[in-house]
CSV table of C-alpha atoms and ligand atoms in Angstrom, one decimal:
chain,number,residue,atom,x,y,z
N,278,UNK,CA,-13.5,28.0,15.8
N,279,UNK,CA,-15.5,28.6,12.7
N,280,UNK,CA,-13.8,27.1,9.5
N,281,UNK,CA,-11.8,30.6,8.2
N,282,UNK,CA,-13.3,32.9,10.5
N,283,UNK,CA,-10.4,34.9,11.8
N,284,UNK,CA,-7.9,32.1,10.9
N,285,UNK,CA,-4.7,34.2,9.4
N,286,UNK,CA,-4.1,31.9,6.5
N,287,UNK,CA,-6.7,30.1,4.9
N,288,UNK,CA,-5.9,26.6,3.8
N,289,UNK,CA,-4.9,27.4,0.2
N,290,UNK,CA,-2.4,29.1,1.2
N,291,UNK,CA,-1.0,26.4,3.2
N,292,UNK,CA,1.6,25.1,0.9
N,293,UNK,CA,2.7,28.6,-0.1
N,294,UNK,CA,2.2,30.3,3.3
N,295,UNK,CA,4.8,33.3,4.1
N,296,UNK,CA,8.1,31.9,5.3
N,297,UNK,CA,8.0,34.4,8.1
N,298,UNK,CA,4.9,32.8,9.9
N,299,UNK,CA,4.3,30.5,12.2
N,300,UNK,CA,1.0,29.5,11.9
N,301,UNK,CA,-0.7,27.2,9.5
N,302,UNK,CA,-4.8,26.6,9.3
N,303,UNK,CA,-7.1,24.0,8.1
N,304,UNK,CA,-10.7,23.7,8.3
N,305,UNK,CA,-12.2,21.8,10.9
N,306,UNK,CA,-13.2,18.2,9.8
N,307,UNK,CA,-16.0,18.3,12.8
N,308,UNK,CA,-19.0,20.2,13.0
N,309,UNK,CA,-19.3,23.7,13.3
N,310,UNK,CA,-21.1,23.4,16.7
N,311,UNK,CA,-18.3,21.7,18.2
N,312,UNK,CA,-16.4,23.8,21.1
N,313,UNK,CA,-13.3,25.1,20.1
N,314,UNK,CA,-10.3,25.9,22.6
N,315,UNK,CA,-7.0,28.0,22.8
N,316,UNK,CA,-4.5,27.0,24.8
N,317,UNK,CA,-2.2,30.0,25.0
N,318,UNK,CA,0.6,31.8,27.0
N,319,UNK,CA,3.1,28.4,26.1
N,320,UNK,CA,6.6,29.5,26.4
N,321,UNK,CA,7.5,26.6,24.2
N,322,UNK,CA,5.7,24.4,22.1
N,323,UNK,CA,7.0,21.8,20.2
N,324,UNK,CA,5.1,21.3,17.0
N,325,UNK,CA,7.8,18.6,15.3
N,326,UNK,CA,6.6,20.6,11.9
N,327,UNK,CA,10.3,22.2,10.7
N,328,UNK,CA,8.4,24.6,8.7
N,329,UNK,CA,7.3,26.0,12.2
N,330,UNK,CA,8.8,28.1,14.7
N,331,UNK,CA,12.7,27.9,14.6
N,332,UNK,CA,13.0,25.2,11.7
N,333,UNK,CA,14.3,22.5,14.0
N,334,UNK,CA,12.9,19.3,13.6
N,335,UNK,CA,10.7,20.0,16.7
N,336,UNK,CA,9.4,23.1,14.7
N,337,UNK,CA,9.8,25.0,18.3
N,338,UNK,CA,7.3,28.1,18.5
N,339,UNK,CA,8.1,30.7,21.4
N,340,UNK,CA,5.2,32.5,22.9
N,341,UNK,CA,2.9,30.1,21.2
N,342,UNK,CA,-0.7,28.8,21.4
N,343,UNK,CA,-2.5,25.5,20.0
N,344,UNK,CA,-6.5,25.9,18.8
N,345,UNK,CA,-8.3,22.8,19.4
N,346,UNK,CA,-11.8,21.9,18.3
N,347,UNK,CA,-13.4,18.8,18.9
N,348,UNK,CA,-10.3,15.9,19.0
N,349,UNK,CA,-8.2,17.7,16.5
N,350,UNK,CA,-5.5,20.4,16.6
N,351,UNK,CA,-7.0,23.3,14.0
N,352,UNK,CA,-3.8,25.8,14.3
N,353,UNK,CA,-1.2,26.4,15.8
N,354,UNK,CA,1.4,29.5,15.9
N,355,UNK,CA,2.3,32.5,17.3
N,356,UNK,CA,0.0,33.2,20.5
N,357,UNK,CA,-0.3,37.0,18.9
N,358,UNK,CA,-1.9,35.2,15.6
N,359,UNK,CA,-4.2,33.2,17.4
N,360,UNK,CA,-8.0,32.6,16.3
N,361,UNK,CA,-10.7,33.1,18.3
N,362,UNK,CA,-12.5,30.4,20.5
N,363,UNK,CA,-15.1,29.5,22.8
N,364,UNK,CA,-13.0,28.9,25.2
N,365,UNK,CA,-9.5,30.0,26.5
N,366,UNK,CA,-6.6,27.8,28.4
N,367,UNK,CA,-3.6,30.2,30.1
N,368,UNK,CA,-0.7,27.5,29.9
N,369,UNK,CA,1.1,30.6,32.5
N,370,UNK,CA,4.1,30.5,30.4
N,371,UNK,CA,5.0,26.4,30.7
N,372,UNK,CA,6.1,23.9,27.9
N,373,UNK,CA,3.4,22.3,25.5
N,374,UNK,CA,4.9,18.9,24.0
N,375,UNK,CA,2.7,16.3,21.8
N,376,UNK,CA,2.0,13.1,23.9
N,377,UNK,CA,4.3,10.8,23.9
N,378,UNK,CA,4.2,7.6,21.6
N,379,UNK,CA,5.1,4.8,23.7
N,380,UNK,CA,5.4,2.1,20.7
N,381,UNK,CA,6.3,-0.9,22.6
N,382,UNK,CA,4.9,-2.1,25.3
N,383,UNK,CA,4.2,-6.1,27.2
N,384,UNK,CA,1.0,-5.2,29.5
N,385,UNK,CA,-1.3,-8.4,29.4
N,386,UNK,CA,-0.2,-9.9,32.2
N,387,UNK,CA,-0.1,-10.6,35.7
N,388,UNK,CA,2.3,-11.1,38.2
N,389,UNK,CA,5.6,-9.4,39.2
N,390,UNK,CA,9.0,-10.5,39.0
N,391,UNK,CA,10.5,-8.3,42.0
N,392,UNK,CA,12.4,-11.4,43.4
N,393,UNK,CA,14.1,-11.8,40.1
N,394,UNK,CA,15.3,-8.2,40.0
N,395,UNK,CA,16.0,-8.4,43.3
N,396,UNK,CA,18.7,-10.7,42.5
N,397,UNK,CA,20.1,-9.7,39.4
N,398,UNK,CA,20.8,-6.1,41.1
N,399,UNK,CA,22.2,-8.0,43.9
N,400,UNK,CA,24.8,-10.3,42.2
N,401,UNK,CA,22.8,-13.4,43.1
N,402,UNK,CA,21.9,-16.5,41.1
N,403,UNK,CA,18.5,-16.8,40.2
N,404,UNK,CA,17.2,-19.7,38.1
N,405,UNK,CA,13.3,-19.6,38.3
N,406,UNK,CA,13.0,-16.0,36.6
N,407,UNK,CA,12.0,-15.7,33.0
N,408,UNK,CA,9.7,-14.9,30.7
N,409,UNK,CA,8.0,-18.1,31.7
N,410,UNK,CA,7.3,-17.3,35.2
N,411,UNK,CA,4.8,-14.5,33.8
N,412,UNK,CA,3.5,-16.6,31.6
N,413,UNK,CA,2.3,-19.2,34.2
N,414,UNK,CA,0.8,-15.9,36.1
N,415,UNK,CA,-0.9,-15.0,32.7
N,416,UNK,CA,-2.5,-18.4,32.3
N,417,UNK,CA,-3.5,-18.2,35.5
N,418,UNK,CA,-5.3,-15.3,35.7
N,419,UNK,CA,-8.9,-14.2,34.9
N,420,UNK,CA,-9.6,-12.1,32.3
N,421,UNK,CA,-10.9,-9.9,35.1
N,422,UNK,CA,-7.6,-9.6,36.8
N,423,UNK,CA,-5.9,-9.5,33.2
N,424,UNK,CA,-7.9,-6.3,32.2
N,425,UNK,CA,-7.9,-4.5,35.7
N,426,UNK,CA,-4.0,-5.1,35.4
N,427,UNK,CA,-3.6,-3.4,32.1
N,428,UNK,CA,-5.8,-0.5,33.0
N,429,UNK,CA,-3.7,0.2,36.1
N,430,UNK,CA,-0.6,0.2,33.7
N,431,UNK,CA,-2.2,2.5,31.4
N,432,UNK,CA,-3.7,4.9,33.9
N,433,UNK,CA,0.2,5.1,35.0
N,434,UNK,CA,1.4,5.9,31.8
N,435,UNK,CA,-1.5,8.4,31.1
N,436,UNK,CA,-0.9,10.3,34.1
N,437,UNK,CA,3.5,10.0,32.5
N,438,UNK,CA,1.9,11.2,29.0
N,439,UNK,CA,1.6,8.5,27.1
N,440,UNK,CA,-1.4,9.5,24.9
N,441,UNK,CA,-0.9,6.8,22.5
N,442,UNK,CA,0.6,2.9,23.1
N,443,UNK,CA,1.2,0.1,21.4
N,444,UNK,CA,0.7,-3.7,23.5
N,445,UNK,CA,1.7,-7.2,22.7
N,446,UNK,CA,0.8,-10.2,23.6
N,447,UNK,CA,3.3,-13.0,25.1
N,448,UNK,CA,2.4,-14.5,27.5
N,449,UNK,CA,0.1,-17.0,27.0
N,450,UNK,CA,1.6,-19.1,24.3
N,451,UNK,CA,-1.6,-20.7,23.3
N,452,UNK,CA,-4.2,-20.3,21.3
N,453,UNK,CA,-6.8,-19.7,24.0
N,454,UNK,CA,-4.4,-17.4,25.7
N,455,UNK,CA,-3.0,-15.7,23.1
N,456,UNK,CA,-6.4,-14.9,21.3
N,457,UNK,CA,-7.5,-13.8,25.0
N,458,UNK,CA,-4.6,-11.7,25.4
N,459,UNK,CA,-5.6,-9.4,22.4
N,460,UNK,CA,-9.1,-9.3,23.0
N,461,UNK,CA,-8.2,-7.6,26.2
N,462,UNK,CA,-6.0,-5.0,24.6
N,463,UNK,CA,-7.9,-4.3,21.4
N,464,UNK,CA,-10.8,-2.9,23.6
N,465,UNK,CA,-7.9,-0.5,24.7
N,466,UNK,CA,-5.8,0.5,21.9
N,467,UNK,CA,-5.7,0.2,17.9
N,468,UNK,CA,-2.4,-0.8,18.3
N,469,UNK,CA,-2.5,-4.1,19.1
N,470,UNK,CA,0.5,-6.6,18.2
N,471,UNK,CA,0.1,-10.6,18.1
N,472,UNK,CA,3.7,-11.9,20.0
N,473,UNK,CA,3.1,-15.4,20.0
N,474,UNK,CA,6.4,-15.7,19.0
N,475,UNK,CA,7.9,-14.6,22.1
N,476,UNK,CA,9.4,-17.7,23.4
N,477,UNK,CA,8.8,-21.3,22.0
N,478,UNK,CA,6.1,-22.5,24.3
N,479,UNK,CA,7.0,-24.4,27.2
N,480,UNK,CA,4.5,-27.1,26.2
N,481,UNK,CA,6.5,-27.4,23.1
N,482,UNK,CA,10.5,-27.1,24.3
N,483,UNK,CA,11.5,-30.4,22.7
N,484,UNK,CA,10.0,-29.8,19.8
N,485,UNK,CA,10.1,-25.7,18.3
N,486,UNK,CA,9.2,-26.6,14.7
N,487,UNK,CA,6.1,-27.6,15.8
N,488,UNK,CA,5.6,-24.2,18.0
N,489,UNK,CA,6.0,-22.2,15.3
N,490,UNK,CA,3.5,-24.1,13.1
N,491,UNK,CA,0.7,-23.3,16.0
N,492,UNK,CA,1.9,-19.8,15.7
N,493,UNK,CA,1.5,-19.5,11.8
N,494,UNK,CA,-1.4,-21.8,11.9
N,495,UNK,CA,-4.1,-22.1,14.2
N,496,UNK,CA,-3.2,-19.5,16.6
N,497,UNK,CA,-2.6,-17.0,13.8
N,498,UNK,CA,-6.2,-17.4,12.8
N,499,UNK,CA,-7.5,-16.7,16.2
N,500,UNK,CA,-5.5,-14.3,17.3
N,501,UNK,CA,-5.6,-12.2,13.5
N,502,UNK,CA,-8.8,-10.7,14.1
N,503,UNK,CA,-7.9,-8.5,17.0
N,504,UNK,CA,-4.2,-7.6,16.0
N,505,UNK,CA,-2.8,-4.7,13.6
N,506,UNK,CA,0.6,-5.8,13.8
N,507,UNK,CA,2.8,-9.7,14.5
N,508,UNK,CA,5.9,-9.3,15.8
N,509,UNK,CA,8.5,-12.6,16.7
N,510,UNK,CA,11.9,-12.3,19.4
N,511,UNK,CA,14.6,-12.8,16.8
N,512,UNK,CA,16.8,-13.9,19.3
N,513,UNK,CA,19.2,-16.9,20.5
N,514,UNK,CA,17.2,-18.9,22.5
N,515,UNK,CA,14.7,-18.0,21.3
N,516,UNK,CA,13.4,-17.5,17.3
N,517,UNK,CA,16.2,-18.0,14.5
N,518,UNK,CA,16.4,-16.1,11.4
N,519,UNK,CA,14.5,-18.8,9.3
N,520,UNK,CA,11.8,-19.0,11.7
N,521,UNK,CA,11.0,-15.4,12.0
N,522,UNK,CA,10.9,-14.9,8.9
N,523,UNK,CA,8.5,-17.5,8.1
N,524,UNK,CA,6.6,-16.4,11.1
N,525,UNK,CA,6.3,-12.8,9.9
N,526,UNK,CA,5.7,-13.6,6.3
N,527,UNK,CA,2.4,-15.8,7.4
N,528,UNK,CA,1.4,-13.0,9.7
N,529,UNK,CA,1.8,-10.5,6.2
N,530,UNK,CA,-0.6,-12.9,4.1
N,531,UNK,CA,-3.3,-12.4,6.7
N,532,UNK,CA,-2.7,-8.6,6.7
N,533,UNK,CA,-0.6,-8.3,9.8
N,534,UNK,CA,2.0,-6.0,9.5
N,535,UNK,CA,5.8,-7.2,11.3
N,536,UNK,CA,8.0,-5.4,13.8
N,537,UNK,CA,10.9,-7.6,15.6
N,538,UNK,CA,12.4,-7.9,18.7
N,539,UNK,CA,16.1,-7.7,17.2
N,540,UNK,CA,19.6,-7.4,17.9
N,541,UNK,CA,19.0,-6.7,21.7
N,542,UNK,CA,21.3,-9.2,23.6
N,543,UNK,CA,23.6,-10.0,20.3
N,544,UNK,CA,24.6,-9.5,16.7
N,545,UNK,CA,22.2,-11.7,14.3
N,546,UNK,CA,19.5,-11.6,11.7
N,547,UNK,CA,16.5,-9.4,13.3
N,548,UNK,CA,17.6,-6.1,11.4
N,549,UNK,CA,17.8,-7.4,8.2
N,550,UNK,CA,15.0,-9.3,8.3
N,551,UNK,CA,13.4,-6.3,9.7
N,552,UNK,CA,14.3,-4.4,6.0
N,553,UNK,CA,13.9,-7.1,4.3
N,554,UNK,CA,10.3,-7.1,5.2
N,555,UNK,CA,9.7,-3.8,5.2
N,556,UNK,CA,9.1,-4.0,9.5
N,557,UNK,CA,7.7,-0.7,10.4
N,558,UNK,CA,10.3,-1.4,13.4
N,559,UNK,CA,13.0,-3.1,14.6
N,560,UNK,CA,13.1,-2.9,18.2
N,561,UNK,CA,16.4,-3.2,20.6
N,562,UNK,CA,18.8,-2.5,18.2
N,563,UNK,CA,21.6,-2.8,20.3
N,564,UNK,CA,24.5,-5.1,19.0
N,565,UNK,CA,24.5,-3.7,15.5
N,566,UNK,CA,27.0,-3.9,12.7
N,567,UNK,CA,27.7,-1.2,9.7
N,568,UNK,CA,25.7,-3.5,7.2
N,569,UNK,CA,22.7,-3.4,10.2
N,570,UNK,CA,23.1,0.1,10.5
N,571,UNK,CA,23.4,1.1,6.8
N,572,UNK,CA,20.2,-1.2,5.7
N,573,UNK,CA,18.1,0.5,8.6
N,574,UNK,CA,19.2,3.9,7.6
N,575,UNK,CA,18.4,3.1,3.9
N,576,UNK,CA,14.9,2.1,4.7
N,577,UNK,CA,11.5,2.9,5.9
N,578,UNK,CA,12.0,0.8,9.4
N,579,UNK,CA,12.5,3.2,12.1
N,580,UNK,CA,14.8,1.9,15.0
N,581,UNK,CA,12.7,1.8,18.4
N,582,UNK,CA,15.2,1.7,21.3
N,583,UNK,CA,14.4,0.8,24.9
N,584,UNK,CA,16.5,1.9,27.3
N,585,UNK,CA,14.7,0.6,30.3
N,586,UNK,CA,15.8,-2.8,29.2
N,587,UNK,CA,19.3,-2.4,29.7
N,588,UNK,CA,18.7,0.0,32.6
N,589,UNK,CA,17.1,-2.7,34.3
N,590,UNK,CA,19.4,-5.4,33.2
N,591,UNK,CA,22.7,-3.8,33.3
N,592,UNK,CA,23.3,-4.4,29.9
N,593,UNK,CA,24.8,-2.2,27.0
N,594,UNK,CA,23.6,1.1,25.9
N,595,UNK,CA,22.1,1.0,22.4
N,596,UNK,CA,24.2,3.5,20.6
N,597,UNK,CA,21.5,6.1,19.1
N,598,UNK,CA,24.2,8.7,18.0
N,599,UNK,CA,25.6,6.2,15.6
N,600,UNK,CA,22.2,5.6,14.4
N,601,UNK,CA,21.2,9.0,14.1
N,602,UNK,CA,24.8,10.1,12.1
N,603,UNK,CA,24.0,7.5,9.7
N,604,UNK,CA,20.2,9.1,9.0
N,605,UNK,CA,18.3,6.3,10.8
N,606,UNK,CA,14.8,6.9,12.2
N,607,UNK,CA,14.8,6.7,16.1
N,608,UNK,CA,12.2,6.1,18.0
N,609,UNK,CA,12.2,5.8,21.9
N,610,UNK,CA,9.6,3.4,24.0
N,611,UNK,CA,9.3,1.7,27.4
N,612,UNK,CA,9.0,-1.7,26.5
N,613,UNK,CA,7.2,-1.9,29.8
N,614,UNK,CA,7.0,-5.3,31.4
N,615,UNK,CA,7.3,-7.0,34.5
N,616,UNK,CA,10.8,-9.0,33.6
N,617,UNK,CA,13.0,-6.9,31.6
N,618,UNK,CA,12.4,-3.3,32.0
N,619,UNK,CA,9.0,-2.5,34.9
N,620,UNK,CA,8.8,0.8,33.6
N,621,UNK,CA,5.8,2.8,31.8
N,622,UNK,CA,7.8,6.4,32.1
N,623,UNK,CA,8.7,7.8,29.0
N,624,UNK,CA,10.6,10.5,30.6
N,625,UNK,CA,12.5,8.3,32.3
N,626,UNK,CA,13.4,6.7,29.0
N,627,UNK,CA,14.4,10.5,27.2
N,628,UNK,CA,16.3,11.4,30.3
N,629,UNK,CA,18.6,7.7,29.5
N,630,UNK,CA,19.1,8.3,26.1
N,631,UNK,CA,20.3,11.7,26.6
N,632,UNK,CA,22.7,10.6,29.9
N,633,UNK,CA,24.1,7.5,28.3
N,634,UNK,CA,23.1,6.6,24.3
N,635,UNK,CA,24.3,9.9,23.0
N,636,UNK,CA,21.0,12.1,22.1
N,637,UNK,CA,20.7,15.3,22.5
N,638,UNK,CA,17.4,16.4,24.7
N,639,UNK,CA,16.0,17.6,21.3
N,640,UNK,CA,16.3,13.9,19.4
N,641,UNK,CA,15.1,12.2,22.1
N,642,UNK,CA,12.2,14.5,22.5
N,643,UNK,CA,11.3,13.8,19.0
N,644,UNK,CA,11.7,9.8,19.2
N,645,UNK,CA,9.5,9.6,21.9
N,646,UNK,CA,7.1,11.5,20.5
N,647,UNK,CA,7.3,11.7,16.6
N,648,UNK,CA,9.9,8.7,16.2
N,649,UNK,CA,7.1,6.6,18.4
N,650,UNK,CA,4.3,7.9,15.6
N,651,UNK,CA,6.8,6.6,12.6
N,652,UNK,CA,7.5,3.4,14.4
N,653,UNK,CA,3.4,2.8,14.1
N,654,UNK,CA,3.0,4.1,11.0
N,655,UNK,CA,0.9,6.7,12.1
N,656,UNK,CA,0.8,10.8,10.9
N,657,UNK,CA,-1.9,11.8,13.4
N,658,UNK,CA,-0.4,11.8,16.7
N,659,UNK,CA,3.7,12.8,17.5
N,660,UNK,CA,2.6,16.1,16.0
N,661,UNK,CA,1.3,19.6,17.0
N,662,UNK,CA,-0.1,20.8,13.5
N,663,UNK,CA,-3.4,21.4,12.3
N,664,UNK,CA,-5.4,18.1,11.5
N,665,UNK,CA,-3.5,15.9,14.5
N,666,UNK,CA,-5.0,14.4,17.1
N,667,UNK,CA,-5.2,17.0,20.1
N,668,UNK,CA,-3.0,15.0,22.4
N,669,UNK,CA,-0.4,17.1,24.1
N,670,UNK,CA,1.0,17.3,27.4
N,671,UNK,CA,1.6,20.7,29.7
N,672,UNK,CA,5.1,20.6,31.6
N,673,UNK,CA,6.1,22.1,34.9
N,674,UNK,CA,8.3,23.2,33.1
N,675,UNK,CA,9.7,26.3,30.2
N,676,UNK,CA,11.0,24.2,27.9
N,677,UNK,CA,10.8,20.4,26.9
N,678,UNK,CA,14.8,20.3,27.7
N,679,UNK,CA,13.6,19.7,31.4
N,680,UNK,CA,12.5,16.3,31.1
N,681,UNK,CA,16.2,15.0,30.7
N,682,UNK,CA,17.7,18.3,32.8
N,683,UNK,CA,15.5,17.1,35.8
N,684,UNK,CA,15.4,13.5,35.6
N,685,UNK,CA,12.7,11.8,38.3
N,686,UNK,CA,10.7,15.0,38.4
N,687,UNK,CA,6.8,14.7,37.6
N,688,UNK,CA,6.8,17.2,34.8
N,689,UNK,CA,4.0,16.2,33.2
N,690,UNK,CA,1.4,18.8,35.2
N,691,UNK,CA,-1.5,18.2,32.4
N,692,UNK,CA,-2.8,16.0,29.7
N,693,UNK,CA,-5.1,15.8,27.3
N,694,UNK,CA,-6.2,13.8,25.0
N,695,UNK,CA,-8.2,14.1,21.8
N,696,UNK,CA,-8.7,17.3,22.9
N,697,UNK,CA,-10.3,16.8,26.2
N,698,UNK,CA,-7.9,17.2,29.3
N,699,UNK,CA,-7.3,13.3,31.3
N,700,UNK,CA,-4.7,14.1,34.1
I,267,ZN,ZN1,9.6,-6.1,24.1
């Protein structure tokens, strides 16, 4: 599409543009040679701009087509509106959602822990499970094997439509592994998060003070370079209150920003630590009081919840609708890993927290997809508005309503990313 040619509302008109429209415009930040695209004939497109469409949240457009040139979304609106393009994609009357924003995720490592599943969901004793089992697999792999595992993982959650993820590392616990770990998954995604404080270190069980002074000293400077983010398990058993936050604070002076692993298996610090540090997340969030729940909702942290965790644990819900009553920021994400919750589906994960944490399909449509964009900080991707990335998904389906109405079906038909289809 050329910049204006044929675009209903020039840019400046954006701010002021006719409440009766749906479409907005921007010029093209790519050159005019690029091909542009229309993907029209969408019986429902969620933009997640409420100035779109029916004013939700979502911004929901009936009868609506998206115009893509090169990686970015150019306009979006009523198909009848539409600009032309070089090219033309018939959607034949299906859903168009953004790609989901999967914001927490474990995938450097190696290994499986089926045995230790096996016997939780079977009411046996199991003692040699853990997070230290995979790290002994992680140590022990090659970064061959390391890589080749990851890009299996995230060809899986491609083909599920997650277009952008966040990774940690965790299991290595060294400096060597650690540093390692991030190198894999920086040549992957920008949204790379140092976890050396995941567990205190075998190597260093009698003695955790001096754990966390490798993980604020040496391995923070190797490790620095290929991370965007430092995140600590505030957690008994695990990292105290004190701890993470000294933890967190040396990650911040080397420009790391935090997000915590808190309040998942009990009430303690993570949360407001998490505010206190102005976390763009605090993750788990499931044993929360009103002071937890009134400091999220009066802050910039969004609340990432991870319902394949207690799914595959058979632990508690995390109650989103008292989140969301109180004006908290949601967002949903896998937290995909081979102990706690082996899933990369982010369908999977809107179907549970409609079924059983009290979202409607709507809010968990919009934490998985906006929610997941907030939780990173990010305002190009979770959107369908002109000057996003072009990553959006095509459901078998009319409306995005069907991903928790038919739980365990492969909606997700096509997806493409920065513009170009994937899967
Ligand atoms: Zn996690």
């Amino acid at each position: 599409m050329t910049p204006g040619r044929s675009a209903p509302h020039p840019t400046a008109e954006k701010a002021t543009k006719d409440a009766m429209s749906n479409a907005t415009t921007v010029s093209p930040a790519h050159s005019a040679s690029t091909a542009s695209t229309l993907i029209t004939n969408i019986a429902a497109l969620v933009t997640n701009d409420p100035s779109l469409g029916d004013r939700s949240p979502l911004g929901l457009v009936h009868d609506a087509a998206v115009a893509i040139e090169g990686d970015r979304v150019v306009w979006t609106g009523d198909q009848r509106k539409a600009p032309a393009t070089d090219n033309r994609v018939d959607a034949g009357g299906r859903a168009v959602i953004p790609g989901f924003v999967d914001s927490h995720s474990h995938l450097v490592f190696a290994g499986d822990r089926t045995e230790e599943f096996n016997a939780r969901m079977s009411g046996r004793p199991y003692s040699a499970g853990g997070i230290r089992t995979t790290v002994a697999a992680t140590r022990a792999a090659s970064d061959a094997e390391l890589e080749a595992n990851l890009t299996r993982h995230l060809a899986e959650a491609l083909r599920q439509g997650t277009t952008t993820f966040e990774t940690k590392s965790g299991y290595g616990l060294t400096v060597e592994d650690e540093a390692r770990a991030l190198r894999i998954a920086a040549a992957h995604t920008d949204e790379v998060t140092y976890l050396g404080a995941h567990i205190v270190s075998p190597d260093h069980a009698d003695d955790p003070a001096a754990y966390v002074d490798l993980v604020t000293g040496p391995m923070l400077d190797a490790c620095a370079p290929y991370a965007r983010w430092i995140d600590v398990f505030c957690e008994k058993g695990a990292f105290d209150g004190d701890q993470a936050r000294a933890i967190l604070t040396a990650g911040k002076a080397r420009g790391l920003h935090p997000r915590i692993h808190a309040n998942q298996l009990s009430y303690g610090p993570g949360v407001q630590l998490a505010v206190e540090l102005d976390a763009a997340s605090a993750d788990h969030c499931t044993h929360l009081t009103d002071a937890d729940v009134d400091a999220l909702a009066h802050s910039r942290t969004v609340a990432t919840l991870l319902p394949g965790a207690e799914f595959s644990t058979r632990a508690q819900w995390p109650d989103a609708r008292r989140l969301l009553d109180a004006g908290v920021t949601v967002a949903l994400s896998t937290d995909c890993n081979p102990g706690s919750s082996y899933t990369s589906s982010v369908p999977f994960c809107v179907a549970l927290a409609v079924r059983d944490m009290g979202m409607t399909p709507d809010e968990a449509l919009w934490s998985a997809t906006a929610g997941g964009a907030a939780a990173l900080r990010r305002d190009d991707v979770g959107r369908l508005t002109p000057g996003a990335r072009a990553d959006l998904l095509l459901l078998d389906a009319p409306s995005h309503v069907h991903l928790a109405y038919r739980p365990g079906v492969p909606l997700v038909r096509e997806v493409w990313r920065r513009g170009v289809r994937v899967a």
